[in-house]
GROMACS .gro file of N, CA, C and O in nm:
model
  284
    1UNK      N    1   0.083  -0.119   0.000
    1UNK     CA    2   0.000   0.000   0.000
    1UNK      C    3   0.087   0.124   0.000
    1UNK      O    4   0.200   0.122   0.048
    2UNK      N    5   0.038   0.221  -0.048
    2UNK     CA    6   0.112   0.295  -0.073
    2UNK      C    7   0.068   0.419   0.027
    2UNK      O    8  -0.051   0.437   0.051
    3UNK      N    9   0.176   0.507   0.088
    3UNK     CA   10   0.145   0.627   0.194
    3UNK      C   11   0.159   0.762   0.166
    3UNK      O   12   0.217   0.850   0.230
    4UNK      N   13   0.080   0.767   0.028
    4UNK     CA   14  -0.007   0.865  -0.019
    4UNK      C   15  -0.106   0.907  -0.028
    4UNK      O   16  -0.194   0.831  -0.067
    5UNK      N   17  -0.145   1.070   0.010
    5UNK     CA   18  -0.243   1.078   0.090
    5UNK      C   19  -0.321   1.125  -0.051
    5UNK      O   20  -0.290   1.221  -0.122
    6UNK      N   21  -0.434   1.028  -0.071
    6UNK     CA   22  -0.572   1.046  -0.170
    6UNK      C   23  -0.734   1.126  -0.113
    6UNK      O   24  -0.811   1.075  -0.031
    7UNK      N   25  -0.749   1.221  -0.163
    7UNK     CA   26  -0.851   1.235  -0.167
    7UNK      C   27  -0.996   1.168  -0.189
    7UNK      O   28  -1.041   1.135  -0.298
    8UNK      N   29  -1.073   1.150  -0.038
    8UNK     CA   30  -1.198   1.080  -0.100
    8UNK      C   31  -1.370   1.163  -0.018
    8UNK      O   32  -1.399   1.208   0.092
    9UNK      N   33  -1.444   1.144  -0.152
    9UNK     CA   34  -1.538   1.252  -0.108
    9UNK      C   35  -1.655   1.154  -0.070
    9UNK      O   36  -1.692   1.060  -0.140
   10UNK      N   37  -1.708   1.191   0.057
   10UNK     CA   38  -1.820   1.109   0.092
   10UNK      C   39  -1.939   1.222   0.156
   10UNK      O   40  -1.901   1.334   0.190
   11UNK      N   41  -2.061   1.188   0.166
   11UNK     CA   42  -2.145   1.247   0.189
   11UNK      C   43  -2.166   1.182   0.326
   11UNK      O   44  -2.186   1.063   0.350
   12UNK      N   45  -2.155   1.296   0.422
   12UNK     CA   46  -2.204   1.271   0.571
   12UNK      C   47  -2.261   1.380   0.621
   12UNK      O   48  -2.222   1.492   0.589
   13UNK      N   49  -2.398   1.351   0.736
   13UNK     CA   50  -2.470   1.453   0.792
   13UNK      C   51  -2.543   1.586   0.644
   13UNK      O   52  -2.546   1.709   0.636
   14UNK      N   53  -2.594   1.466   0.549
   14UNK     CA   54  -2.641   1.498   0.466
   14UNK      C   55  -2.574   1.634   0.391
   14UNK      O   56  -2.620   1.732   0.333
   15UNK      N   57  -2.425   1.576   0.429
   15UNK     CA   58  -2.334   1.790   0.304
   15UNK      C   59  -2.262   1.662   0.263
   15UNK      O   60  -2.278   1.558   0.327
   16UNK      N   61  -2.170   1.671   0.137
   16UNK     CA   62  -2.053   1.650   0.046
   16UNK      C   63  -1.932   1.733   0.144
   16UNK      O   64  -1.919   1.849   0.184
   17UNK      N   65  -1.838   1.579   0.162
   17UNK     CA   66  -1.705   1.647   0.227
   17UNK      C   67  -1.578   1.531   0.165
   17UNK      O   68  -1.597   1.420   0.116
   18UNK      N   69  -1.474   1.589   0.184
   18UNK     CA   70  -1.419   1.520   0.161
   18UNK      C   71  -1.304   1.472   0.237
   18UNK      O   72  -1.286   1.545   0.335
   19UNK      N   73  -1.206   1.362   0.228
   19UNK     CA   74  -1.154   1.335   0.340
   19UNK      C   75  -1.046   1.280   0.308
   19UNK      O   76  -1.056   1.170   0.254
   20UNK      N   77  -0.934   1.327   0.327
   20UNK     CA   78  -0.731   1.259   0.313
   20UNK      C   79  -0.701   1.186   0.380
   20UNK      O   80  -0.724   1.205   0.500
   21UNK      N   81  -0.637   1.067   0.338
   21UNK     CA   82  -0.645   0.915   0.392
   21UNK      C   83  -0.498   0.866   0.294
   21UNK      O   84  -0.481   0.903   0.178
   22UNK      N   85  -0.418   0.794   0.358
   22UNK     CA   86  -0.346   0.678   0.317
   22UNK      C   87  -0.407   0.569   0.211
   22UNK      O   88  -0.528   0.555   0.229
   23UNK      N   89  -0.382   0.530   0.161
   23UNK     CA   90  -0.473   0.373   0.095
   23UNK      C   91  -0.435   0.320   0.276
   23UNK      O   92  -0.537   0.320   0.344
   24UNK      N   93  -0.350   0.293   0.326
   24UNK     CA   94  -0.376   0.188   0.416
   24UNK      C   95  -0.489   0.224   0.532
   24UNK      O   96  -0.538   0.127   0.591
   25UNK      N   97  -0.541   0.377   0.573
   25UNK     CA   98  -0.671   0.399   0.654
   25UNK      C   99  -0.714   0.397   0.568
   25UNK      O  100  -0.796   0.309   0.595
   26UNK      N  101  -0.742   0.433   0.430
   26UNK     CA  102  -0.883   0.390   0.382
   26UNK      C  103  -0.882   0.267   0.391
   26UNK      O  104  -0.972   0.250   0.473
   27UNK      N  105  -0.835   0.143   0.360
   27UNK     CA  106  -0.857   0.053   0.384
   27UNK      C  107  -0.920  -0.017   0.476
   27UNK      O  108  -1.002  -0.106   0.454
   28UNK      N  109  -0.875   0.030   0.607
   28UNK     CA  110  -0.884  -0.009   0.716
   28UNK      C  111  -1.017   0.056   0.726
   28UNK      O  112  -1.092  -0.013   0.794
   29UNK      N  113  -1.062   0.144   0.691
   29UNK     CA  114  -1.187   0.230   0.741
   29UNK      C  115  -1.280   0.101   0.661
   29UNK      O  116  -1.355   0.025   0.722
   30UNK      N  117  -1.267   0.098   0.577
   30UNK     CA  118  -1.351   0.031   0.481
   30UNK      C  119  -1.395  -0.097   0.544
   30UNK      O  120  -1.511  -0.131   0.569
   31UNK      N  121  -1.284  -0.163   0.566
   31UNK     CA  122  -1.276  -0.308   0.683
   31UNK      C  123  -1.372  -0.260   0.800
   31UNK      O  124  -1.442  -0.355   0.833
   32UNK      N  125  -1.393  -0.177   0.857
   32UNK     CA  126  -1.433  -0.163   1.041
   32UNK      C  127  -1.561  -0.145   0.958
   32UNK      O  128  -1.651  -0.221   0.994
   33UNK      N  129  -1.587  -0.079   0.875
   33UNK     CA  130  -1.734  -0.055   0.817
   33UNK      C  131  -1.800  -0.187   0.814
   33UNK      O  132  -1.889  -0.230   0.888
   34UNK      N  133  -1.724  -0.258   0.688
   34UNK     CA  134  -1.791  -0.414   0.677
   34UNK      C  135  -1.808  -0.519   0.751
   34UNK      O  136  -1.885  -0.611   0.723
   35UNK      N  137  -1.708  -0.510   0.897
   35UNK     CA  138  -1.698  -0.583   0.963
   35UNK      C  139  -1.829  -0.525   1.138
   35UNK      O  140  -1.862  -0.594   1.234
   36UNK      N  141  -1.857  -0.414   1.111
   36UNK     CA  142  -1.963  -0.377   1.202
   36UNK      C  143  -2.088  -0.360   1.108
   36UNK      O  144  -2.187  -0.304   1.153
   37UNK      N  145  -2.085  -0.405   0.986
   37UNK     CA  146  -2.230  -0.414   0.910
   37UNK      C  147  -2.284  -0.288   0.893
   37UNK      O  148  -2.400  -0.283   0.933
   38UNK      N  149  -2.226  -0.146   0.832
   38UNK     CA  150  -2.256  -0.045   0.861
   38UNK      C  151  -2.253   0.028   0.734
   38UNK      O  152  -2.161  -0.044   0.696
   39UNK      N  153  -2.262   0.069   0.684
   39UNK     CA  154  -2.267   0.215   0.566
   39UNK      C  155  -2.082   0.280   0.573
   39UNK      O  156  -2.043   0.314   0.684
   40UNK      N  157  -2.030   0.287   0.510
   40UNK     CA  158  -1.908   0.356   0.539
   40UNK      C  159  -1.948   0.498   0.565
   40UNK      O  160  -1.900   0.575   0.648
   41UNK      N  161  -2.008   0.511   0.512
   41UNK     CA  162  -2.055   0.709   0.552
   41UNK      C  163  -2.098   0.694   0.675
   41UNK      O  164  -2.064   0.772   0.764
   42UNK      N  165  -2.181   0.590   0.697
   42UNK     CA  166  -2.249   0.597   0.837
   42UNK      C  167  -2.129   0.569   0.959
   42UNK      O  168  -2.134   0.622   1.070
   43UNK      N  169  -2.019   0.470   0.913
   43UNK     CA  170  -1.882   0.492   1.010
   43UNK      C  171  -1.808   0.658   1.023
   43UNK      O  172  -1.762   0.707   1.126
   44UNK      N  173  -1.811   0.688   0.958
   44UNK     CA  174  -1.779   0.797   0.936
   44UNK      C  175  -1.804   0.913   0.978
   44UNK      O  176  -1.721   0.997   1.013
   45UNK      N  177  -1.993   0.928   0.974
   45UNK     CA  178  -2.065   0.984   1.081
   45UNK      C  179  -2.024   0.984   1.219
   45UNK      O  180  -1.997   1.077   1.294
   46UNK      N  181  -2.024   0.892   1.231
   46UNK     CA  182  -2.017   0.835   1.382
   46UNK      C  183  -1.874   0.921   1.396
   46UNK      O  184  -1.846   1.026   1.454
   47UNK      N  185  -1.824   0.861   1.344
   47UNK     CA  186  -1.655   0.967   1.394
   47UNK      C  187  -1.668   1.107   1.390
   47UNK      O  188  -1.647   1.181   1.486
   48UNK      N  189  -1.705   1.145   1.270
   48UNK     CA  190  -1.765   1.277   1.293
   48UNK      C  191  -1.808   1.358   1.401
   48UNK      O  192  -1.747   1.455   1.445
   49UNK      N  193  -1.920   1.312   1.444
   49UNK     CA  194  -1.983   1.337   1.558
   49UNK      C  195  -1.887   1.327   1.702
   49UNK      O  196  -1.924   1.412   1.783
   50UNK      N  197  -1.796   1.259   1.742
   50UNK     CA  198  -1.722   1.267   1.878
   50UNK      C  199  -1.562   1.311   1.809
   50UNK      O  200  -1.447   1.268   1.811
   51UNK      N  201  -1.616   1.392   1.765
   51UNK     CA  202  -1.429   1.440   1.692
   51UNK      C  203  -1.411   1.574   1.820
   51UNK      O  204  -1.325   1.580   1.907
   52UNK      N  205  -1.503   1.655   1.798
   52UNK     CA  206  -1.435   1.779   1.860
   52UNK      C  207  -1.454   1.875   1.786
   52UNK      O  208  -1.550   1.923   1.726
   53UNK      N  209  -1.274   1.914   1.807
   53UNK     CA  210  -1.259   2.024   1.727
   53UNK      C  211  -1.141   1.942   1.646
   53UNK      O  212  -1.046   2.019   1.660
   54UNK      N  213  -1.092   1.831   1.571
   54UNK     CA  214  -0.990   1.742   1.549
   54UNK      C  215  -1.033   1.747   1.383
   54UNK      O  216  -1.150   1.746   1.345
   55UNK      N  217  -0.946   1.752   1.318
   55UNK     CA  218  -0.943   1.736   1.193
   55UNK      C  219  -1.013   1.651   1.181
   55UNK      O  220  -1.005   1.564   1.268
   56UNK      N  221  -1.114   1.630   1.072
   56UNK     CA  222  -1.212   1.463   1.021
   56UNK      C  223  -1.124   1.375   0.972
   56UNK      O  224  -1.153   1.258   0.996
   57UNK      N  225  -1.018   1.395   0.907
   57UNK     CA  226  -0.897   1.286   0.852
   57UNK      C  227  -0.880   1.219   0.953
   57UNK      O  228  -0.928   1.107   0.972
   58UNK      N  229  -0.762   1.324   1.084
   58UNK     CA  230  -0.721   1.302   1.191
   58UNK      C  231  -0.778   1.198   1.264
   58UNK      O  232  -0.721   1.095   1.302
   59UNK      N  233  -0.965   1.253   1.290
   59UNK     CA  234  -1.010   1.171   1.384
   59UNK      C  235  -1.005   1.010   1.318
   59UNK      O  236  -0.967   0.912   1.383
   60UNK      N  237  -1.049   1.006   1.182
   60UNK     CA  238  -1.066   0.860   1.140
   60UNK      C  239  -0.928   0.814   1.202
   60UNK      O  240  -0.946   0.749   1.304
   61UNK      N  241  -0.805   0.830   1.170
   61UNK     CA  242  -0.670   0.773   1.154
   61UNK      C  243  -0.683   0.758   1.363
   61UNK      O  244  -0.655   0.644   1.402
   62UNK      N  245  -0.705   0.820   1.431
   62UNK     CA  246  -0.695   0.800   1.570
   62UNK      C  247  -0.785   0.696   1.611
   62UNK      O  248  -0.748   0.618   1.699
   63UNK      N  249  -0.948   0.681   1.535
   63UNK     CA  250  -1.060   0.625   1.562
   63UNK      C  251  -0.924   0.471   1.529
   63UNK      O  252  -0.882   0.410   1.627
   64UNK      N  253  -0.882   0.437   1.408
   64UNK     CA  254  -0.889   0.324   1.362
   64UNK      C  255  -0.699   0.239   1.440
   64UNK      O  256  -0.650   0.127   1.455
   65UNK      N  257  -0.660   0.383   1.464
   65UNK     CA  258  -0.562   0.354   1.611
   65UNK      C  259  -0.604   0.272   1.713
   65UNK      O  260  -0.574   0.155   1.735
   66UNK      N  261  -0.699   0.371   1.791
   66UNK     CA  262  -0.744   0.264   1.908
   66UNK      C  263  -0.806   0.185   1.892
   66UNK      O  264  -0.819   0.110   1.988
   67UNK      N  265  -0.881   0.152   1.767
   67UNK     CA  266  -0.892   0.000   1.730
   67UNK      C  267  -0.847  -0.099   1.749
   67UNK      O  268  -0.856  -0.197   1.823
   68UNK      N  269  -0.786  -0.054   1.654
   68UNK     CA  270  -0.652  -0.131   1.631
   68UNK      C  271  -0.534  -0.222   1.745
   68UNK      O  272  -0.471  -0.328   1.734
   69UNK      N  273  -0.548  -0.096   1.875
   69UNK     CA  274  -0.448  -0.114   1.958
   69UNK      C  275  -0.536  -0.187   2.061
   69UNK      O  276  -0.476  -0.254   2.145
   70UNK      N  277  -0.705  -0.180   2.065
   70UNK     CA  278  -0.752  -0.245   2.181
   70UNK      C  279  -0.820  -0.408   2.125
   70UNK      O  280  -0.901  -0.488   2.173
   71UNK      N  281  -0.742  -0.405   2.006
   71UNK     CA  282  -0.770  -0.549   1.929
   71UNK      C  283  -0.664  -0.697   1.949
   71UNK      O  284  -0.691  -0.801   1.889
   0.00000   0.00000   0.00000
């Protein structure tokens, strides 16, 4: 995988946004989606919503950290 950061535009909380990711967190985002049976926008949401004030990239890449690390 490569650790270049791609642009990807998804629709959350009903606006068009878009969001900078590695292929390897998108990946991984993509995985936690399918593997909790969920909408990827709707994972996404969800991060959205308990971010803060934290970049939306940021939060995914931290969300899929402590995943990761409490796995």
């Amino acid at each position: 995988m490569s650790a270049r950061v791609i642009k990807h535009s998804l629709v959350i909380a009903g606006h068009r946004t878009s969001i900078s990711l590695e292929d390897a967190f998108w990946s991984a985002l993509k995985d936690c989606a399918h593997e909790r049976e969920i909408s990827l926008a709707a994972l996404v949401t969800e991060i959205d919503s308990t971010r803060g004030d934290a970049n939306l990239s940021s939060a995914i890449r931290v969300y899929l950290f402590n995943r990761a690390k409490s796995a």
